Amino acid sequence: MPLRRILVVGGGVAGFSAVRELRERGYDGELTLLSPEGLPYDRPPLSKGYLLGTEDAQKIRLVPEAWYAEHGVGLVPERASALRPSEGAVELSGGRLVPADRVLLATGSTPRRLGVAGGDTALTLRTRADADALRTALAPGARVAVVGAGLIGSEVASAAVVLGAEATLIDPVVPPLVPAVGRALAERLQGMHAERGVRTSVSVPVEITDDGGRRLVRLADGSAVEADVVVAGIGVVPETSLAEKSGLAADDGILVDAAGTTSNPAVFAAGDATRLRRPDGTLARRSEHWEAAVRSGQAAAAGLLGEAPPTFGAPWFWSDRHGVHVEAVGTLDERQAPDGRTVVRFVDGVPQAAFLLAADGRLLGCAVVDLPLMVRAARRIIDRGLVPDPAALSDPSADPRKLAR
Amino acid sequence: MSDGIDVGSPEEIEEGTARIVEPEESGFDEPIAVFHTETGCFFALNDICTHEEASLAEGWIEGETVECPLHSSSFDLRSGKVLGLPATEDARTHRVEVEDGRIVLYPGRDAEQAVRPSGPSAG
């Protein structure tokens, strides 16, 4: 039976990328995108320009509204409440049944809650509504305690001080992000917090108390941080409830292959909600980055159409905080490079790029602060399996453009 | 429409790089990047990425595409067509010619085809 009706559940960048890729691959049947938050938008700005107020809701839309009609995509602002494979349909939260030959679950993730007494009072940041609430709270003079100094927590703390609030970052790991960007850059980034007026506290919360409007984040080291608002940026939990209710295999993520196939051949999944099961049965770590969501949406579009998914190169992410642009491609995690080594490029004594080299000299990863051409060169070096000259990598006068050629 | 302006000799823009022509020079209301590809062609696009504030002239130029230095959206230098998220709008093209050994930019006029220094002038 030809494939005539595809329903995509979830209007984040994974679901949107799948929809777009389906049309680019020539699928001309019915295509419905369930997007409970309405017109799909891009989430990375929520902790950056949107939070700072330099980008508005219109600016962060993935595409203008007219795009959906132009591409024959039915945009439905509802949730799916159940998959009904025996009826070839999906039930929406309003009770309506939408027929579908194949379904793509791109249900995303939700912020991990702070599991201590009073932890439910902490704000989290995932949706535009979350960002709106947080922006209101980040008023000049407000005292903000941010739990978790990873990418989102650091971006929120950075935005807070720009907006005139006082920020304290709480994290037990100093510096954080060593596996993501290498130790040299992680230390540089950690040092920027103090330079920009963000206090850091090396501990973990044990309790949040609210005593007549005086909110205290009590820490394991016995100290306490007084705050008007507490924000938790401690990771996300994949949204697998619809999948699990429908009997799909899941284990900290809906289990999929490289084409997004789940344990039900009529149901595919993509994005933050998923976890890759490799051909040998082992499970990969979930990826929570933007580019990975785009790619998995594209791969699942291929899978939905019974086509081979594209092969993708080394993964990439970026972060913006304290006025610098941080990027990394591949991995900087030395545990993944036995007998490998890390090479650092310094400019005027400041680390600007870090490279992880395998024992055989191949490049495994590169992280940079404000050195965009280097990470683009590195991506090509990695994907082409080239063996770069370590001296050139660390030489601040070596043009990145020449390194990948 | 403005007339063509001389933006230098082909040797002055190294292959794989670009030169920014500012509004004061071009009379166009936005900076324009003139790209010299490793395939020996010249192209021009509005310099600022259609997604966020980033200079495409500082991006990675490969084949006949440029990759934005900020969030890695790529654009086709010939047509300005956007090739990947997060940008979704095409970039504006401008016509470039090589005339008598000089690169001539026609700000505000759409590109028609690639121009090679050694080849015949375009349309």
XYZ file of C-alpha atoms in Angstrom:
528
model
C 0.000 0.000 0.000
C 1.507 3.338 -0.926
C 2.344 5.701 1.883
C -0.227 8.486 1.804
C -0.559 9.835 5.333
C 2.301 10.760 7.653
C 1.783 12.339 11.057
C 4.673 13.963 12.903
C 4.232 14.368 16.655
C 6.219 17.322 17.971
C 7.038 20.749 16.528
C 10.625 21.112 17.709
C 13.532 21.222 15.321
C 13.593 17.423 14.916
C 9.941 17.215 13.874
C 10.244 20.259 11.657
C 13.409 18.935 10.011
C 11.668 15.662 9.282
C 8.704 17.421 7.696
C 10.944 19.548 5.550
C 13.090 16.604 4.527
C 10.019 14.544 3.599
C 9.003 17.225 1.115
C 12.546 17.633 -0.165
C 12.656 13.904 -0.806
C 9.523 14.203 -2.887
C 6.917 12.798 -0.530
C 3.665 14.323 -1.778
C 1.070 12.643 0.440
C -0.725 14.084 3.453
C 1.576 15.506 6.073
C 0.444 16.684 9.487
C 2.643 18.249 12.155
C 1.347 18.261 15.717
C 2.928 21.239 17.434
C 1.297 21.932 20.806
C 3.119 25.235 21.131
C 1.847 26.448 17.773
C 4.147 27.758 15.072
C 7.436 25.848 15.419
C 10.332 27.894 16.714
C 14.011 27.406 17.382
C 14.995 26.708 20.984
C 18.694 27.691 21.183
C 17.869 31.444 21.300
C 15.695 30.882 24.381
C 18.798 30.947 26.574
C 20.570 33.524 24.390
C 19.110 36.335 22.278
C 15.476 35.677 23.150
C 16.227 35.692 26.862
C 18.234 38.893 26.457
C 15.402 40.479 24.520
C 17.463 41.042 21.371
C 15.353 38.535 19.407
C 11.579 38.294 19.537
C 9.097 35.474 18.957
C 8.826 36.275 15.271
C 12.596 36.207 14.839
C 12.982 32.721 16.308
C 10.298 31.033 14.176
C 11.826 28.220 12.153
C 9.965 29.401 9.039
C 7.162 31.894 8.423
C 3.632 30.584 8.828
C 2.981 30.657 5.085
C 5.641 27.988 4.562
C 3.360 25.269 5.950
C 0.525 25.960 3.525
C 2.973 26.351 0.657
C 4.390 22.902 1.434
C 1.079 21.208 2.115
C 1.796 20.690 5.810
C -1.158 20.680 8.196
C -0.036 22.376 11.392
C -2.178 21.252 14.339
C -1.569 22.874 17.742
C -2.442 19.785 19.771
C -0.778 16.959 21.628
C -1.083 13.288 20.764
C -2.637 11.331 23.604
C -2.415 7.822 22.173
C -1.183 5.870 19.199
C -3.817 3.545 17.815
C -1.881 1.291 15.446
C -4.753 -1.164 14.999
C -6.914 1.657 13.675
C -4.040 3.243 11.750
C -4.605 6.444 13.633
C -3.341 8.768 16.344
C -5.648 10.152 18.998
C -5.222 13.827 19.777
C -5.586 15.384 23.197
C -8.955 16.798 22.129
C -10.171 13.277 21.340
C -10.048 13.534 17.565
C -8.593 10.599 15.647
C -6.167 11.458 12.846
C -5.544 8.632 10.399
C -1.894 7.954 9.683
C -0.074 5.238 7.765
C 3.145 6.124 9.554
C 3.911 8.185 12.604
C 7.066 10.015 13.620
C 7.491 10.717 17.318
C 9.588 13.818 17.927
C 8.361 14.440 21.427
C 11.573 16.013 22.701
C 12.523 16.198 26.321
C 11.592 17.992 29.493
C 13.941 19.638 31.969
C 15.101 17.415 34.795
C 13.571 18.594 38.066
C 15.710 19.384 41.019
C 15.151 16.391 43.277
C 15.449 18.097 46.658
C 12.871 19.500 49.069
C 11.574 22.700 47.548
C 13.112 21.795 44.198
C 9.773 22.232 42.461
C 10.026 25.975 43.054
C 12.996 26.194 40.671
C 12.293 27.539 37.211
C 13.477 25.563 34.207
C 14.083 26.591 30.628
C 12.805 24.609 27.703
C 9.921 26.435 26.058
C 9.253 29.993 24.961
C 6.837 30.328 27.865
C 9.637 29.243 30.215
C 11.901 31.891 28.694
C 9.212 34.556 29.073
C 8.788 33.682 32.748
C 12.525 33.655 33.311
C 13.046 36.989 31.557
C 10.453 38.557 33.844
C 12.294 37.139 36.842
C 15.712 38.373 35.688
C 14.950 41.942 36.660
C 17.697 44.406 37.534
C 18.851 43.707 41.060
C 17.142 40.319 41.287
C 19.227 37.635 42.951
C 19.321 34.525 40.778
C 20.660 31.164 41.857
C 21.362 28.901 38.884
C 21.799 25.230 39.689
C 23.979 23.531 37.079
C 26.864 25.252 35.277
C 26.556 23.374 31.986
C 25.659 25.053 28.709
C 22.160 26.267 29.598
C 22.976 27.204 33.192
C 26.007 29.226 32.115
C 24.045 30.953 29.366
C 21.298 31.865 31.828
C 23.815 33.214 34.355
C 25.492 35.206 31.586
C 22.155 36.670 30.469
C 21.207 37.417 34.081
C 24.187 39.693 34.686
C 23.694 41.418 31.321
C 20.119 42.148 32.414
C 21.372 43.612 35.688
C 20.540 40.704 37.963
C 22.984 39.111 40.395
C 23.790 35.530 39.529
C 25.275 32.654 41.477
C 26.105 29.442 39.626
C 25.999 26.288 41.714
C 27.767 23.179 40.450
C 29.842 20.525 42.176
C 32.210 20.123 39.221
C 34.978 22.675 38.634
C 35.441 23.370 35.861
C 32.407 21.860 34.150
C 32.434 20.880 30.445
C 35.895 19.268 30.406
C 34.670 16.326 28.284
C 32.867 18.747 25.956
C 35.586 21.340 25.302
C 38.756 20.021 26.965
C 40.330 21.236 30.201
C 42.072 24.364 28.908
C 38.944 25.918 27.426
C 36.761 24.692 30.282
C 39.032 26.549 32.721
C 39.019 29.673 30.579
C 35.211 29.605 30.405
C 34.945 29.007 34.142
C 37.235 31.982 34.772
C 34.976 34.214 32.717
C 32.158 33.843 35.239
C 34.093 35.743 37.899
C 35.327 38.321 35.377
C 31.732 39.038 34.416
C 30.443 39.171 37.953
C 28.844 35.741 38.197
C 29.570 34.138 41.553
C 30.254 30.413 41.555
C 29.567 27.993 44.332
C 31.111 24.544 44.293
C 28.487 22.369 45.863
C 25.065 20.828 45.361
C 21.706 21.956 46.741
C 20.163 19.872 49.489
C 17.069 21.960 50.096
C 15.327 25.111 48.961
C 13.487 26.869 51.756
C 11.087 29.747 51.425
C 10.689 31.599 54.664
C 8.277 34.445 54.173
C 9.668 35.424 50.792
C 13.272 34.851 51.846
C 14.329 31.980 49.632
C 17.463 30.064 50.508
C 19.241 27.406 48.502
C 20.927 25.340 51.179
C 24.027 23.573 49.917
C 25.717 20.326 50.901
C 28.785 22.189 52.141
C 26.671 23.890 54.806
C 26.507 27.239 53.065
C 23.371 28.820 51.623
C 22.613 31.102 48.690
C 19.874 33.669 49.166
C 17.879 34.146 45.994
C 14.761 35.756 44.609
C 14.630 33.178 41.869
C 16.145 29.717 41.471
C 16.761 28.211 38.036
C 17.658 24.560 37.468
C 19.747 23.694 34.412
C 20.607 20.123 35.246
C 19.799 18.309 32.044
C 16.741 16.880 30.397
C 14.639 13.754 30.535
C 13.503 12.289 27.202
C 9.747 12.462 26.701
C 8.958 8.811 26.142
C 5.576 8.435 27.842
C 3.501 8.294 24.649
C 5.942 5.819 23.140
C 6.021 3.604 26.208
C 2.248 3.690 26.565
C 2.128 2.439 23.009
C 4.456 -0.442 23.757
C 7.550 0.894 21.999
C 10.918 -0.203 23.350
C 12.537 2.567 25.385
C 15.481 2.836 27.749
C 16.231 6.429 28.711
C 14.956 7.324 25.244
C 12.843 5.712 22.555
C 15.140 3.130 21.012
C 15.759 3.719 17.313
C 18.154 2.666 14.586
C 20.010 5.108 12.335
C 16.864 5.591 10.235
C 14.674 6.355 13.245
C 12.923 2.971 13.186
C 11.375 1.993 16.514
C 10.259 -1.453 17.662
C 6.997 -0.837 15.751
C 7.611 -0.734 11.986
C 4.880 1.886 11.459
C 6.325 4.230 14.057
C 9.551 6.207 13.766
C 11.160 8.556 16.261
C 13.671 11.400 16.165
C 15.321 14.051 18.265
C 15.895 14.418 21.992
C 13.324 11.739 22.818
C 15.391 9.035 21.169
C 18.408 6.904 21.871
C 20.325 5.096 19.154
C 20.555 1.332 19.303
C 23.585 0.361 17.261
C 23.525 -2.630 14.912
C 25.393 -4.683 17.550
C 22.638 -3.958 20.083
C 24.609 -1.581 22.284
C 22.971 1.706 23.193
C 24.586 5.059 22.397
C 24.472 8.021 24.749
C 21.551 10.281 24.025
C 22.498 13.439 22.213
C 20.758 16.596 23.362
C 22.244 19.065 20.896
C 20.432 21.050 18.232
C 22.321 19.687 15.250
C 21.779 16.101 16.358
C 18.030 16.778 16.454
C 18.105 18.221 12.934
C 20.065 15.264 11.645
C 17.893 12.655 13.311
C 14.780 14.323 11.888
C 16.310 14.149 8.430
C 17.351 10.534 8.944
C 13.879 9.566 10.135
C 12.340 11.230 7.074
C 14.423 8.894 4.951
C 13.385 5.984 7.151
C 9.699 6.853 6.877
C 9.993 6.682 3.100
C 11.904 3.394 3.203
C 15.054 5.113 1.964
C 18.567 4.892 3.354
C 19.392 7.636 5.857
C 22.226 10.014 4.950
C 25.562 9.530 6.638
C 26.537 12.426 8.850
C 29.947 13.626 9.951
C 31.236 14.566 13.375
C 28.644 16.180 15.660
C 28.801 19.888 16.464
C 27.356 22.209 19.082
C 27.681 25.842 20.070
C 27.051 27.963 23.122
C 27.068 31.733 23.659
C 27.917 33.229 27.024
C 29.717 36.294 28.337
C 30.017 37.640 24.818
C 31.980 34.712 23.402
C 30.961 32.033 20.921
C 31.959 28.528 21.983
C 31.846 25.662 19.503
C 32.991 22.081 19.429
C 32.989 19.331 16.837
C 33.658 15.644 17.477
C 34.758 14.800 21.000
C 37.258 16.344 23.415
C 36.730 13.547 25.931
C 40.174 12.045 26.541
C 38.598 8.875 27.904
C 37.647 8.121 24.307
C 41.209 8.399 23.069
C 43.449 5.869 24.802
C 47.066 6.896 24.187
C 45.812 9.969 22.394
C 46.664 13.514 23.339
C 45.209 16.988 23.522
C 46.866 19.893 21.715
C 45.986 23.479 22.636
C 46.352 26.642 20.563
C 47.096 29.712 22.672
C 46.816 33.280 21.462
C 48.686 35.733 23.693
C 48.683 33.134 26.448
C 44.938 32.549 26.260
C 43.696 29.135 25.068
C 41.598 29.594 21.963
C 41.314 26.105 20.520
C 41.782 22.559 21.766
C 42.227 19.429 19.693
C 41.956 15.781 20.686
C 44.194 13.539 18.609
C 43.944 9.749 18.506
C 47.019 7.612 19.047
C 47.365 7.267 15.263
C 47.323 11.029 14.803
C 43.803 11.392 13.440
C 41.767 14.283 14.760
C 38.850 13.266 16.998
C 37.600 16.638 18.110
C 38.140 20.367 18.259
C 36.691 23.031 20.511
C 37.143 26.758 20.076
C 36.292 30.068 21.640
C 35.717 32.707 18.951
C 37.672 30.870 16.262
C 34.937 29.746 13.871
C 37.073 28.811 10.886
C 39.087 26.411 13.009
C 36.106 24.337 14.035
C 34.932 24.283 10.412
C 38.379 23.128 9.305
C 38.403 20.533 12.067
C 35.044 19.135 11.024
C 36.422 18.507 7.550
C 39.693 17.056 8.860
C 37.735 14.647 11.072
C 35.223 13.674 8.416
C 37.959 13.083 5.839
C 40.103 11.095 8.259
C 43.095 13.382 7.693
C 46.124 13.366 9.969
C 46.875 17.004 10.765
C 50.254 18.405 11.761
C 49.951 19.003 15.522
C 52.416 21.899 15.298
C 50.147 23.676 12.820
C 47.107 23.087 15.020
C 48.796 24.813 17.951
C 50.432 27.586 15.895
C 48.288 30.727 16.233
C 49.578 32.018 12.904
C 48.506 28.904 10.943
C 45.434 29.722 8.821
C 42.647 27.222 9.530
C 41.628 27.385 5.856
C 44.904 25.769 4.873
C 44.683 22.953 7.417
C 41.811 21.051 5.847
C 43.148 21.235 2.327
C 20.158 50.511 -10.063
C 23.698 51.586 -9.538
C 26.496 51.204 -11.999
C 29.307 48.765 -11.511
C 32.038 49.611 -9.073
C 35.640 48.470 -9.243
C 36.436 46.373 -6.188
C 39.970 45.427 -7.117
C 41.963 43.006 -9.214
C 41.284 39.260 -9.027
C 44.627 38.732 -7.256
C 43.595 41.035 -4.444
C 40.994 38.569 -3.149
C 42.768 35.321 -2.401
C 40.977 32.163 -3.530
C 38.813 30.791 -0.746
C 38.350 34.212 0.808
C 36.063 37.189 0.417
C 36.187 40.966 0.550
C 33.521 43.087 2.192
C 32.296 46.105 0.263
C 30.743 48.550 2.695
C 27.654 50.650 1.920
C 29.744 53.831 1.715
C 31.640 52.286 -1.162
C 28.808 50.467 -2.906
C 25.890 52.799 -2.369
C 23.852 49.679 -1.484
C 22.209 49.764 1.927
C 23.949 46.672 3.294
C 27.509 45.353 3.244
C 28.207 43.038 0.325
C 30.675 40.152 0.392
C 32.556 39.460 -2.828
C 33.747 35.859 -2.784
C 36.601 34.335 -4.755
C 36.154 30.588 -4.813
C 38.804 27.950 -5.194
C 37.100 27.091 -8.457
C 38.263 30.511 -9.644
C 34.850 32.174 -9.689
C 33.598 35.414 -8.206
C 30.231 35.805 -6.517
C 28.604 38.392 -4.309
C 25.975 38.084 -1.584
C 24.724 40.346 1.144
C 27.406 39.854 3.770
C 25.187 39.444 6.826
C 23.710 35.965 7.271
C 19.931 35.851 6.874
C 19.694 34.120 10.261
C 21.639 36.219 12.758
C 24.306 38.901 12.808
C 27.315 37.172 11.259
C 29.585 38.027 8.343
C 29.471 35.443 5.573
C 32.787 36.828 4.288
C 34.310 35.339 7.435
C 32.713 31.979 6.745
C 34.083 28.781 5.268
C 34.144 29.000 1.473
C 34.209 25.645 -0.236
C 33.292 24.752 -3.780
C 30.561 27.217 -4.617
C 29.106 27.454 -1.134
C 29.791 29.497 1.965
C 29.143 28.237 5.489
C 28.186 30.847 8.065
C 30.840 31.192 10.795
C 28.248 31.421 13.566
C 25.705 28.600 13.191
C 26.912 26.804 10.056
C 24.020 27.437 7.696
C 25.374 27.111 4.151
C 24.435 29.200 1.137
C 24.882 28.518 -2.560
C 27.091 31.346 -3.772
C 25.614 31.204 -7.283
C 21.984 31.634 -6.299
C 22.068 32.687 -2.645
C 19.888 29.663 -1.874
C 20.077 28.568 1.766
C 21.166 24.925 2.047
C 20.586 24.162 5.720
C 19.172 25.282 9.063
C 19.130 27.391 11.158
C 18.838 30.006 8.398
C 15.749 29.536 6.253
C 15.867 32.638 4.066
C 17.980 32.814 0.932
C 20.757 35.375 0.747
C 20.521 38.221 -1.744
C 22.878 37.962 -4.707
C 24.646 40.748 -6.557
C 26.148 40.602 -9.994
C 29.927 40.481 -10.332
C 31.890 40.698 -13.576
C 35.550 40.561 -14.394
C 36.116 43.374 -16.873
C 39.550 44.295 -18.237
C 41.255 42.469 -15.391
C 39.203 44.188 -12.696
C 36.444 42.785 -10.485
C 33.347 44.878 -11.045
C 30.433 44.618 -8.614
C 26.927 45.679 -9.600
C 25.281 46.341 -6.219
C 21.572 45.618 -6.188
C 21.583 43.742 -9.490
C 20.887 40.022 -9.222
C 23.636 37.623 -10.204
C 23.134 35.848 -13.467
C 25.995 33.407 -13.668
C 29.449 32.713 -12.413
C 32.314 34.732 -13.740
C 35.771 33.346 -14.307
C 38.705 35.704 -14.669
C 39.851 33.942 -17.818
C 36.426 33.313 -19.300
C 34.053 35.492 -21.234
C 32.136 38.150 -19.402
C 28.680 37.198 -18.291
C 25.569 38.471 -19.988
